[in-house]
Amino acid sequence: MPKRDAEVLVIGSGAGGSVTALELARAGLDVIVLEEGREHALTDYGAPAPRAMRALYRRGGMTPILGRTPIGYVEGCCVGGSTEINSGFWHRAPREVLLRWKTQYGLADASEEELAPHFDWAEEALGVGTSDRPWPRSTELFARGVERMGWSYQEVPRAAPGCQSTNACAQGCPTGAKSGMSRSVLPQARAAGARVIAGVRVLQLLTRGKRCTGVIARRTNPDGSSELLRFEAEHVFVCAGPTETPSLLRRSGIRRRVGNTLRVHPYLKVAARFDENVDAHAHVLPLLQVKEFWPELSLGGAFCTPGQLAMTLAENWRENRDEMRHHRQLAHYYVGVRGSGRGWVRPAFFGADSTLIGYRLSEQDVIHLSAGLARLAALLLAAGAKAVHPSVAGLPSIETDSAAARWLTEPLPKTGLGLVTVHAFSSCPMGEDESECAADSFGRLYGYENLRINDASMLCDSPGVNPQGTIMALARRNAQAFASAPR
Amino acid sequence: MRRAGPARPKGFGQRVNKRRLVALIVGTLSSVLFLALAFRNIDYAKWSAALGEMSPWPWAPLAVLSYVAGHFLRGFRCRKLLSNDAYLSVPRATSVVVLGYAANNVLPARLGELVRAGMLSKEAGVPALQALSVTLLERILDGLALLLLLLLAALRLPRAPLFDATLGVGASVFGLASGAVLLAVLAPRAITSLASRTAQLFGARVHDRVVRAVTELVMGVSYLRTTGAALGALALSVGIWVLEGGMFLLLLPAFGLAPDPFVAAAALCVTNLGILAPSTPGFIGTFHFFCMTTLVTLGVSEAVALSYATVVHLSFFVPVTLWGVAIATTYGISLTGLAAQAARAEPWSDREERAPVASIKPTRATRRPPSSELALLCAALIPIDDAPEASREEVLADVTRFVESELADLPGHLPWLMALGLAGFRGLTALRFLRPLQRVPADRLRPWVEAFAYGKVPPVRQFFRALRSVALIAFYEHEVLRRELRGATPARSLVRDRGERALAEA
């Protein structure tokens, strides 16, 4: 038997990788987790955005998704991955979505009932629930608008028990209240025997025939020097996230159905000015979402800091810059669409080791964003906003219902949209339909005996809701299926 | 029965020496051939007369001085090319270069290049293959500089098949080599990845060696990753050869020839490109033939041309060899030691296995002030006047630094596109204001920048979007600004207070 470093290598420690490591370590397997980012103490979290971005985000925060309408994308690059910098909003995969995945992609054994125990487990592990604190003003105003429009809202459960409303989720929760993987699942995985090695970027998978024999990785030392290391294992789980997983696979010569079907939830943000001090920057983001128009679009609240407000206002900065003087009266909301366009992920040929991402925004997405903006603007005006500033270049502020209603029938200018996203997935979809999918229903890559994916990249297509819950439930199901199968 | 002897590098005795022997024989035959070609029509009386009529003073010492100065510049270039990974002082780097040249004069088959790589590896503490890669890169830069100078000379001198042929052969050889270097500079990951995937077929041991070798070779050219650095290295190389050309130029009047810099450049380039052909140690024969042929092509008599070539060769050979011997003595290296140094830079097959596949030295942190042009752009994109006057400079510097680091971290080819876009913007600004961007007054620059950043042309707006978004977030999230916006309580301490309270409660 050849000497191995571990029975299982898990690449990445985000929502997928951490759960995989925990389940496999609990099953008695020898597991090594390789994480590219660094491990941070709680005291490092909550730093000002520029410093937090350099420390916790991939490429220091700026990852453009290329296309005719470029989209700003961010993802975490630290122990815990994006769960360290997201809002902690929690959804289960809707029944409708799971049905679609079953019929269109042949995803087996992933019905709502079959996934329920995994969701139950994850919700308990992360302490998912609604807030027991009074709503911040930005949430109250949003609720008022929804009620006046005659729609319904739901307070979205969050994986943040005991949230102190520091509004620092995106910089890493400094109170430790948010259940990022580094505070929730990974400690359990470590207790079960998994070894987590931070600061190690996997550069290449080593394959021989139908087997993956290990990886070549670069470990960066604190003095800036680095080493190329070889790790060998019986089984490899690639859980590097929706962009890095396909990039790594393609770099390693694995291209079949890999990196051609990226989906994202494009978000259009608006800054709303009220005639009272909302102080949105001093509290947690608005906790409500309107799912009245789901699955095509959803409305909700976005992180609000002066910097983020300025970025939204910047699409029409010459007209809007004075609004920053009233930043206490501003709050930040979004229109999110399911995203029917398709994107691609490729390892960059030029330059140092990096990944290029592209996305083609569909006409349908634009129509939905336009209608969503009309509805969100009407909602905010009904809530008492004096002006709604959309992140669309050349679009004046919306101050009346009729100005808002215009976009119900008229599409927004595609090239003027200032879009962002934090949700990307489906770059290596899984399912039994080999003509559509890169991996089988449990994440094993077609053509390989011991190489699996288990992160956001495996989702069949856009779930239309915050994906962390779905990723964790599917990752647990896949890991348990692997652990219980004869090897 | 064989007696146990002292441990020697595996295969060193047989395989390496056989290869050297073949090179020595080929080189000697080649040298004899070129010497015969050089001397075949020579009237020895005229040749010795020309030598006797030479007026060495002050030309010969000046020529040697120019050549020696060129070596210091070579040392400086070597130091620059390694500056990402190691610190090497100019005198030390010059010593390494000179030792390589001296070794080429006494060892066959250009073993001096390997000596130089071996010494460089030892002195700079970088892997042997990286040092070899740097040495090869220096040679390629030399080739490009020589081609450039020859092209200039050929444009001014009467057209000659010798120049055309030299340019053609040189452009093919160095064009190919430059293409390979360019690929290694622009796509290092793609090359390593391809090597890794190919080498996987031959097992872990071979794979790791190949990956290590390719990684080290690619690291050797990493200095050229910015356009400025690449152009700077090329400019230095041209400077080096201009100084070496000084030797050729200063010796022309010693033989009563007009000191024409283009004639000297042609002789320099054809000779130095010509001695790429195999020859004996010290390039005897090849050097004389190519130097003499150039001058004969330009109308100089064969006897004078050969005399000139002989003296130039001596000026080239003697000082650097003596200098090299002095350095070798200082370092305590013998001739056999030089051969061992060369073996050090042999392919990695003789080295011991190490735990990591490859080690990569830290890139030396260059704490530079933020780019002044970018600072001006940032100042035009952010409402810097909203910052307290006392802190404006600090805030702008921090914003610029952040923007700079974000732009540098863009994936793939995007940093280059961004640099290209900024260069275009600089050019347009210069055209519009008839002065460089740095000298445009702030009150005129701001509306100009805003017309691009918030204008109606989508690609231009998108280009500036990256800049302005990052600049704005860095500005408004700066601690000074947040303090200003929120009143007395700094954001960080507010977050910290709540965080510590929650931790205490827990």
mmCIF file of N, CA and C in Angstrom, chain A residues 43 45-47 50-51 54 59-60 62 70 164-166 174-175 203-208 216 223-228 230 251 282 305 307 310-311 314-315 317-318 321 325 327 348-351 353-355 393 415-416 418-419, chain B residues 186-190 193 196-197 200-201 203-204 207-208 211 215 356-360 362 386 402 405-406 409-414 416 450 454 458 461-462 465 468-470 472-473 476-477 479 485-486 492 495-496 498-499 502-503:
data_model
loop_
_atom_site.group_PDB
_atom_site.id
_atom_site.type_symbol
_atom_site.label_atom_id
_atom_site.label_comp_id
_atom_site.label_asym_id
_atom_site.label_seq_id
_atom_site.Cartn_x
_atom_site.Cartn_y
_atom_site.Cartn_z
ATOM 1 N N THR A 43 -10.390 38.493 17.539
ATOM 2 C CA THR A 43 -9.937 39.882 17.710
ATOM 3 C C THR A 43 -9.514 40.524 16.387
ATOM 4 N N TYR A 45 -11.327 40.210 13.726
ATOM 5 C CA TYR A 45 -12.551 40.489 12.974
ATOM 6 C C TYR A 45 -13.092 41.881 13.303
ATOM 7 N N GLY A 46 -13.924 42.386 12.393
ATOM 8 C CA GLY A 46 -14.556 43.687 12.621
ATOM 9 C C GLY A 46 -13.650 44.858 12.313
ATOM 10 N N ALA A 47 -12.531 44.600 11.655
ATOM 11 C CA ALA A 47 -11.614 45.696 11.294
ATOM 12 C C ALA A 47 -12.270 46.560 10.209
ATOM 13 N N PRO A 50 -11.439 48.192 4.420
ATOM 14 C CA PRO A 50 -10.274 47.921 3.564
ATOM 15 C C PRO A 50 -9.340 46.866 4.155
ATOM 16 N N ARG A 51 -9.136 46.951 5.479
ATOM 17 C CA ARG A 51 -8.236 45.979 6.100
ATOM 18 C C ARG A 51 -8.888 44.588 6.110
ATOM 19 N N ARG A 54 -8.670 42.967 2.657
ATOM 20 C CA ARG A 54 -7.347 42.415 2.337
ATOM 21 C C ARG A 54 -7.112 41.097 3.083
ATOM 22 N N ARG A 59 -8.594 37.827 -3.354
ATOM 23 C CA ARG A 59 -7.999 38.932 -4.126
ATOM 24 C C ARG A 59 -8.275 40.283 -3.493
ATOM 25 N N GLY A 60 -8.308 40.327 -2.192
ATOM 26 C CA GLY A 60 -8.490 41.603 -1.496
ATOM 27 C C GLY A 60 -9.861 42.203 -1.704
ATOM 28 N N MET A 62 -11.811 42.493 -4.657
ATOM 29 C CA MET A 62 -12.328 42.864 -5.977
ATOM 30 C C MET A 62 -12.166 41.715 -6.965
ATOM 31 N N PRO A 70 -20.703 43.929 -16.497
ATOM 32 C CA PRO A 70 -19.840 43.318 -15.469
ATOM 33 C C PRO A 70 -20.546 43.308 -14.110
ATOM 34 N N GLN A 164 -25.258 40.863 18.033
ATOM 35 C CA GLN A 164 -25.183 42.118 18.783
ATOM 36 C C GLN A 164 -25.412 43.336 17.885
ATOM 37 N N SER A 165 -25.809 43.110 16.655
ATOM 38 C CA SER A 165 -26.137 44.202 15.733
ATOM 39 C C SER A 165 -24.962 45.156 15.535
ATOM 40 N N THR A 166 -23.768 44.583 15.390
ATOM 41 C CA THR A 166 -22.589 45.445 15.195
ATOM 42 C C THR A 166 -22.463 45.914 13.747
ATOM 43 N N PRO A 174 -17.184 40.410 14.925
ATOM 44 C CA PRO A 174 -16.221 40.552 16.022
ATOM 45 C C PRO A 174 -16.719 39.997 17.351
ATOM 46 N N THR A 175 -18.027 39.714 17.430
ATOM 47 C CA THR A 175 -18.548 39.173 18.699
ATOM 48 C C THR A 175 -18.564 37.654 18.678
ATOM 49 N N LEU A 203 -2.687 23.926 -6.075
ATOM 50 C CA LEU A 203 -2.437 24.413 -7.432
ATOM 51 C C LEU A 203 -2.886 23.423 -8.488
ATOM 52 N N GLN A 204 -2.816 22.157 -8.133
ATOM 53 C CA GLN A 204 -3.051 21.149 -9.156
ATOM 54 C C GLN A 204 -3.438 19.827 -8.523
ATOM 55 N N LEU A 205 -4.378 19.148 -9.154
ATOM 56 C CA LEU A 205 -4.709 17.793 -8.724
ATOM 57 C C LEU A 205 -3.818 16.843 -9.514
ATOM 58 N N LEU A 206 -3.331 15.829 -8.825
ATOM 59 C CA LEU A 206 -2.500 14.838 -9.515
ATOM 60 C C LEU A 206 -3.385 13.652 -9.866
ATOM 61 N N THR A 207 -3.479 13.344 -11.117
ATOM 62 C CA THR A 207 -4.367 12.248 -11.520
ATOM 63 C C THR A 207 -3.582 11.200 -12.285
ATOM 64 N N ARG A 208 -4.040 9.993 -12.113
ATOM 65 C CA ARG A 208 -3.469 8.906 -12.900
ATOM 66 C C ARG A 208 -4.627 7.996 -13.306
ATOM 67 N N ILE A 216 -0.746 19.036 -5.655
ATOM 68 C CA ILE A 216 0.421 19.893 -5.443
ATOM 69 C C ILE A 216 -0.116 21.208 -4.911
ATOM 70 N N ASP A 223 6.941 34.714 6.444
ATOM 71 C CA ASP A 223 7.988 35.612 5.921
ATOM 72 C C ASP A 223 7.832 35.873 4.424
ATOM 73 N N GLY A 224 6.768 35.323 3.842
ATOM 74 C CA GLY A 224 6.519 35.573 2.424
ATOM 75 C C GLY A 224 7.100 34.496 1.527
ATOM 76 N N SER A 225 7.971 33.658 2.074
ATOM 77 C CA SER A 225 8.498 32.570 1.240
ATOM 78 C C SER A 225 7.403 31.509 1.100
ATOM 79 N N SER A 226 7.572 30.651 0.148
ATOM 80 C CA SER A 226 6.571 29.601 -0.010
ATOM 81 C C SER A 226 7.231 28.319 -0.479
ATOM 82 N N GLU A 227 6.470 27.259 -0.356
ATOM 83 C CA GLU A 227 6.983 25.954 -0.773
ATOM 84 C C GLU A 227 5.911 25.233 -1.556
ATOM 85 N N LEU A 228 6.349 24.471 -2.525
ATOM 86 C CA LEU A 228 5.401 23.599 -3.206
ATOM 87 C C LEU A 228 5.423 22.264 -2.489
ATOM 88 N N ARG A 230 3.577 18.310 -1.827
ATOM 89 C CA ARG A 230 2.728 17.259 -2.402
ATOM 90 C C ARG A 230 1.952 16.609 -1.259
ATOM 91 N N ARG A 251 -7.572 23.430 -14.432
ATOM 92 C CA ARG A 251 -6.107 23.512 -14.425
ATOM 93 C C ARG A 251 -5.485 22.127 -14.418
ATOM 94 N N ALA A 282 -25.266 51.794 11.687
ATOM 95 C CA ALA A 282 -24.919 51.441 13.070
ATOM 96 C C ALA A 282 -25.624 50.173 13.543
ATOM 97 N N THR A 305 -22.891 50.512 4.993
ATOM 98 C CA THR A 305 -21.822 51.300 5.616
ATOM 99 C C THR A 305 -21.611 52.500 4.693
ATOM 100 N N GLY A 307 -19.137 53.419 3.040
ATOM 101 C CA GLY A 307 -18.438 53.005 1.828
ATOM 102 C C GLY A 307 -19.361 52.311 0.856
ATOM 103 N N ALA A 310 -21.714 54.750 -0.708
ATOM 104 C CA ALA A 310 -21.032 55.556 -1.729
ATOM 105 C C ALA A 310 -20.892 54.774 -3.029
ATOM 106 N N MET A 311 -20.618 53.480 -2.917
ATOM 107 C CA MET A 311 -20.476 52.663 -4.131
ATOM 108 C C MET A 311 -21.785 52.609 -4.912
ATOM 109 N N ALA A 314 -22.397 55.929 -6.491
ATOM 110 C CA ALA A 314 -21.341 56.310 -7.435
ATOM 111 C C ALA A 314 -21.753 56.167 -8.889
ATOM 112 N N GLU A 315 -22.777 55.367 -9.168
ATOM 113 C CA GLU A 315 -23.188 55.238 -10.570
ATOM 114 C C GLU A 315 -23.624 56.593 -11.123
ATOM 115 N N TRP A 317 -22.602 59.702 -9.484
ATOM 116 C CA TRP A 317 -21.930 60.391 -8.384
ATOM 117 C C TRP A 317 -22.073 61.904 -8.473
ATOM 118 N N ARG A 318 -21.997 62.426 -9.666
ATOM 119 C CA ARG A 318 -22.036 63.895 -9.783
ATOM 120 C C ARG A 318 -23.366 64.447 -9.267
ATOM 121 N N ARG A 321 -23.547 62.880 -4.985
ATOM 122 C CA ARG A 321 -22.499 62.874 -3.948
ATOM 123 C C ARG A 321 -22.904 63.642 -2.694
ATOM 124 N N ARG A 325 -23.744 63.504 2.649
ATOM 125 C CA ARG A 325 -23.802 64.379 3.828
ATOM 126 C C ARG A 325 -24.998 64.009 4.707
ATOM 127 N N HIS A 327 -25.920 60.841 5.246
ATOM 128 C CA HIS A 327 -25.817 59.374 5.263
ATOM 129 C C HIS A 327 -26.598 58.746 6.417
ATOM 130 N N ALA A 348 -6.857 31.550 -15.255
ATOM 131 C CA ALA A 348 -6.245 32.566 -16.111
ATOM 132 C C ALA A 348 -4.970 32.010 -16.717
ATOM 133 N N PHE A 349 -4.797 32.207 -18.012
ATOM 134 C CA PHE A 349 -3.572 31.749 -18.666
ATOM 135 C C PHE A 349 -2.421 32.680 -18.325
ATOM 136 N N PHE A 350 -2.714 33.964 -18.359
ATOM 137 C CA PHE A 350 -1.663 34.948 -18.106
ATOM 138 C C PHE A 350 -1.608 35.311 -16.624
ATOM 139 N N GLY A 351 -0.455 35.801 -16.227
ATOM 140 C CA GLY A 351 -0.304 36.284 -14.854
ATOM 141 C C GLY A 351 -0.118 35.145 -13.887
ATOM 142 N N ASP A 353 -1.156 32.719 -10.587
ATOM 143 C CA ASP A 353 -2.261 31.797 -10.427
ATOM 144 C C ASP A 353 -3.561 32.545 -10.104
ATOM 145 N N SER A 354 -4.516 32.563 -11.007
ATOM 146 C CA SER A 354 -5.780 33.255 -10.716
ATOM 147 C C SER A 354 -6.883 32.696 -11.608
ATOM 148 N N THR A 355 -8.075 33.192 -11.383
ATOM 149 C CA THR A 355 -9.249 32.653 -12.061
ATOM 150 C C THR A 355 -10.024 33.778 -12.722
ATOM 151 N N ALA A 393 -26.340 53.629 -13.959
ATOM 152 C CA ALA A 393 -25.734 54.845 -14.519
ATOM 153 C C ALA A 393 -26.741 55.561 -15.418
ATOM 154 N N THR A 415 -26.323 48.253 -20.149
ATOM 155 C CA THR A 415 -24.914 48.627 -19.922
ATOM 156 C C THR A 415 -24.749 49.622 -18.776
ATOM 157 N N GLY A 416 -25.875 50.127 -18.273
ATOM 158 C CA GLY A 416 -25.774 51.078 -17.165
ATOM 159 C C GLY A 416 -25.919 50.429 -15.808
ATOM 160 N N GLY A 418 -25.281 48.714 -12.463
ATOM 161 C CA GLY A 418 -24.153 48.469 -11.563
ATOM 162 C C GLY A 418 -24.508 47.306 -10.658
ATOM 163 N N LEU A 419 -24.208 46.098 -11.103
ATOM 164 C CA LEU A 419 -24.669 44.905 -10.386
ATOM 165 C C LEU A 419 -23.577 44.322 -9.487
ATOM 166 N N LEU B 186 4.693 35.900 -18.655
ATOM 167 C CA LEU B 186 3.260 36.212 -18.688
ATOM 168 C C LEU B 186 2.388 35.086 -18.143
ATOM 169 N N ALA B 187 2.804 33.860 -18.325
ATOM 170 C CA ALA B 187 1.936 32.750 -17.933
ATOM 171 C C ALA B 187 2.711 31.720 -17.118
ATOM 172 N N PRO B 188 3.297 32.124 -15.975
ATOM 173 C CA PRO B 188 4.102 31.168 -15.222
ATOM 174 C C PRO B 188 3.293 29.977 -14.719
ATOM 175 N N ARG B 189 2.043 30.271 -14.303
ATOM 176 C CA ARG B 189 1.222 29.196 -13.744
ATOM 177 C C ARG B 189 0.857 28.181 -14.823
ATOM 178 N N ALA B 190 0.554 28.707 -16.006
ATOM 179 C CA ALA B 190 0.146 27.814 -17.084
ATOM 180 C C ALA B 190 1.294 26.882 -17.447
ATOM 181 N N SER B 193 1.764 24.349 -14.647
ATOM 182 C CA SER B 193 0.635 23.422 -14.674
ATOM 183 C C SER B 193 0.811 22.394 -15.802
ATOM 184 N N SER B 196 3.459 19.976 -14.848
ATOM 185 C CA SER B 196 2.991 19.042 -13.824
ATOM 186 C C SER B 196 2.120 17.956 -14.441
ATOM 187 N N ARG B 197 1.225 18.396 -15.319
ATOM 188 C CA ARG B 197 0.312 17.411 -15.905
ATOM 189 C C ARG B 197 1.046 16.430 -16.809
ATOM 190 N N GLN B 200 3.252 13.973 -14.651
ATOM 191 C CA GLN B 200 2.517 12.987 -13.836
ATOM 192 C C GLN B 200 2.605 11.584 -14.418
ATOM 193 N N LEU B 201 2.745 11.529 -15.740
ATOM 194 C CA LEU B 201 2.773 10.236 -16.416
ATOM 195 C C LEU B 201 3.992 9.414 -16.023
ATOM 196 N N GLY B 203 5.481 9.196 -12.969
ATOM 197 C CA GLY B 203 5.626 8.868 -11.546
ATOM 198 C C GLY B 203 5.948 10.079 -10.695
ATOM 199 N N ALA B 204 5.765 9.876 -9.378
ATOM 200 C CA ALA B 204 5.877 11.003 -8.440
ATOM 201 C C ALA B 204 7.275 11.610 -8.421
ATOM 202 N N HIS B 207 7.899 13.574 -11.522
ATOM 203 C CA HIS B 207 6.969 14.702 -11.516
ATOM 204 C C HIS B 207 7.476 15.826 -10.613
ATOM 205 N N ASP B 208 7.861 15.443 -9.399
ATOM 206 C CA ASP B 208 8.271 16.473 -8.446
ATOM 207 C C ASP B 208 9.539 17.183 -8.924
ATOM 208 N N VAL B 211 8.520 19.547 -11.759
ATOM 209 C CA VAL B 211 7.798 20.721 -11.249
ATOM 210 C C VAL B 211 8.772 21.665 -10.553
ATOM 211 N N THR B 215 9.499 25.356 -11.859
ATOM 212 C CA THR B 215 9.212 26.453 -10.927
ATOM 213 C C THR B 215 10.441 27.346 -10.771
ATOM 214 N N PRO B 356 9.881 19.479 0.452
ATOM 215 C CA PRO B 356 9.002 20.195 -0.459
ATOM 216 C C PRO B 356 9.380 19.949 -1.908
ATOM 217 N N VAL B 357 8.405 20.036 -2.789
ATOM 218 C CA VAL B 357 8.678 19.871 -4.213
ATOM 219 C C VAL B 357 9.599 21.000 -4.673
ATOM 220 N N ALA B 358 9.323 22.213 -4.194
ATOM 221 C CA ALA B 358 10.186 23.355 -4.506
ATOM 222 C C ALA B 358 10.020 24.399 -3.419
ATOM 223 N N SER B 359 11.062 25.172 -3.208
ATOM 224 C CA SER B 359 10.991 26.273 -2.243
ATOM 225 C C SER B 359 11.082 27.570 -3.017
ATOM 226 N N ILE B 360 10.266 28.506 -2.621
ATOM 227 C CA ILE B 360 10.236 29.784 -3.317
ATOM 228 C C ILE B 360 10.594 30.867 -2.322
ATOM 229 N N PRO B 362 11.023 34.483 -0.487
ATOM 230 C CA PRO B 362 10.060 35.573 -0.392
ATOM 231 C C PRO B 362 10.392 36.670 -1.380
ATOM 232 N N ASP B 386 -13.855 66.478 1.966
ATOM 233 C CA ASP B 386 -14.689 66.092 3.115
ATOM 234 C C ASP B 386 -13.855 65.579 4.282
ATOM 235 N N PHE B 402 -4.458 51.393 -1.140
ATOM 236 C CA PHE B 402 -5.478 50.344 -1.226
ATOM 237 C C PHE B 402 -5.862 50.098 -2.687
ATOM 238 N N SER B 405 -3.132 48.205 -4.448
ATOM 239 C CA SER B 405 -3.062 46.768 -4.136
ATOM 240 C C SER B 405 -4.238 46.026 -4.755
ATOM 241 N N GLU B 406 -5.411 46.658 -4.790
ATOM 242 C CA GLU B 406 -6.566 45.990 -5.398
ATOM 243 C C GLU B 406 -6.353 45.805 -6.902
ATOM 244 N N ASP B 409 -4.050 43.006 -7.641
ATOM 245 C CA ASP B 409 -4.602 41.675 -7.371
ATOM 246 C C ASP B 409 -5.662 41.243 -8.365
ATOM 247 N N LEU B 410 -5.955 42.081 -9.343
ATOM 248 C CA LEU B 410 -6.942 41.676 -10.348
ATOM 249 C C LEU B 410 -6.448 40.403 -11.040
ATOM 250 N N PRO B 411 -7.364 39.527 -11.433
ATOM 251 C CA PRO B 411 -6.904 38.251 -11.998
ATOM 252 C C PRO B 411 -6.429 38.364 -13.447
ATOM 253 N N GLY B 412 -5.605 37.388 -13.827
ATOM 254 C CA GLY B 412 -5.202 37.191 -15.218
ATOM 255 C C GLY B 412 -4.600 38.418 -15.870
ATOM 256 N N HIS B 413 -5.124 38.736 -17.048
ATOM 257 C CA HIS B 413 -4.567 39.828 -17.852
ATOM 258 C C HIS B 413 -5.138 41.178 -17.445
ATOM 259 N N LEU B 414 -6.086 41.191 -16.504
ATOM 260 C CA LEU B 414 -6.771 42.455 -16.192
ATOM 261 C C LEU B 414 -5.830 43.548 -15.660
ATOM 262 N N TRP B 416 -2.906 44.199 -16.618
ATOM 263 C CA TRP B 416 -2.242 44.795 -17.781
ATOM 264 C C TRP B 416 -3.223 45.671 -18.565
ATOM 265 N N GLU B 450 -13.912 63.055 -14.072
ATOM 266 C CA GLU B 450 -15.334 62.716 -13.895
ATOM 267 C C GLU B 450 -16.019 62.489 -15.241
ATOM 268 N N TYR B 454 -17.805 58.986 -15.071
ATOM 269 C CA TYR B 454 -19.270 59.010 -14.987
ATOM 270 C C TYR B 454 -19.889 59.406 -16.317
ATOM 271 N N PRO B 458 -20.053 53.443 -22.152
ATOM 272 C CA PRO B 458 -20.036 52.340 -21.171
ATOM 273 C C PRO B 458 -18.663 51.714 -20.911
ATOM 274 N N ARG B 461 -16.648 54.005 -18.764
ATOM 275 C CA ARG B 461 -17.234 54.091 -17.418
ATOM 276 C C ARG B 461 -16.922 52.812 -16.622
ATOM 277 N N GLN B 462 -17.041 51.660 -17.322
ATOM 278 C CA GLN B 462 -16.768 50.389 -16.629
ATOM 279 C C GLN B 462 -15.313 50.323 -16.192
ATOM 280 N N ARG B 465 -15.021 52.304 -13.271
ATOM 281 C CA ARG B 465 -15.864 51.819 -12.172
ATOM 282 C C ARG B 465 -15.026 51.089 -11.132
ATOM 283 N N ARG B 468 -13.044 53.756 -9.207
ATOM 284 C CA ARG B 468 -13.796 54.659 -8.337
ATOM 285 C C ARG B 468 -14.450 53.897 -7.184
ATOM 286 N N SER B 469 -14.936 52.660 -7.444
ATOM 287 C CA SER B 469 -15.591 51.902 -6.373
ATOM 288 C C SER B 469 -14.604 51.635 -5.247
ATOM 289 N N VAL B 470 -13.419 51.183 -5.640
ATOM 290 C CA VAL B 470 -12.419 50.848 -4.633
ATOM 291 C C VAL B 470 -11.952 52.106 -3.908
ATOM 292 N N LEU B 472 -13.663 54.855 -3.458
ATOM 293 C CA LEU B 472 -14.722 55.383 -2.577
ATOM 294 C C LEU B 472 -14.851 54.556 -1.302
ATOM 295 N N ILE B 473 -14.773 53.236 -1.457
ATOM 296 C CA ILE B 473 -14.914 52.399 -0.254
ATOM 297 C C ILE B 473 -13.733 52.638 0.688
ATOM 298 N N TYR B 476 -14.440 56.251 2.323
ATOM 299 C CA TYR B 476 -15.506 56.366 3.331
ATOM 300 C C TYR B 476 -15.354 55.380 4.479
ATOM 301 N N GLU B 477 -14.586 54.307 4.247
ATOM 302 C CA GLU B 477 -14.360 53.361 5.356
ATOM 303 C C GLU B 477 -13.057 53.684 6.098
ATOM 304 N N GLU B 479 -10.766 55.215 8.779
ATOM 305 C CA GLU B 479 -11.147 55.518 10.169
ATOM 306 C C GLU B 479 -11.366 57.009 10.395
ATOM 307 N N LEU B 485 -17.839 61.168 9.985
ATOM 308 C CA LEU B 485 -19.243 60.994 9.620
ATOM 309 C C LEU B 485 -20.117 60.669 10.818
ATOM 310 N N ARG B 486 -19.583 59.911 11.726
ATOM 311 C CA ARG B 486 -20.397 59.434 12.845
ATOM 312 C C ARG B 486 -20.382 60.371 14.025
ATOM 313 N N ARG B 492 -14.621 51.683 14.665
ATOM 314 C CA ARG B 492 -13.911 50.496 15.143
ATOM 315 C C ARG B 492 -14.150 50.301 16.633
ATOM 316 N N VAL B 495 -17.696 49.042 17.305
ATOM 317 C CA VAL B 495 -17.788 47.603 17.061
ATOM 318 C C VAL B 495 -17.062 46.836 18.154
ATOM 319 N N ARG B 496 -15.881 47.340 18.489
ATOM 320 C CA ARG B 496 -15.073 46.663 19.500
ATOM 321 C C ARG B 496 -15.779 46.646 20.853
ATOM 322 N N ARG B 498 -18.942 46.765 21.504
ATOM 323 C CA ARG B 498 -20.042 45.784 21.517
ATOM 324 C C ARG B 498 -19.496 44.370 21.517
ATOM 325 N N GLY B 499 -18.447 44.168 20.723
ATOM 326 C CA GLY B 499 -17.848 42.842 20.655
ATOM 327 C C GLY B 499 -17.329 42.403 22.010
ATOM 328 N N ALA B 502 -20.141 41.590 24.356
ATOM 329 C CA ALA B 502 -20.751 40.287 24.077
ATOM 330 C C ALA B 502 -19.852 39.153 24.537
ATOM 331 N N LEU B 503 -18.564 39.326 24.334
ATOM 332 C CA LEU B 503 -17.640 38.276 24.770
ATOM 333 C C LEU B 503 -17.663 38.140 26.285
#
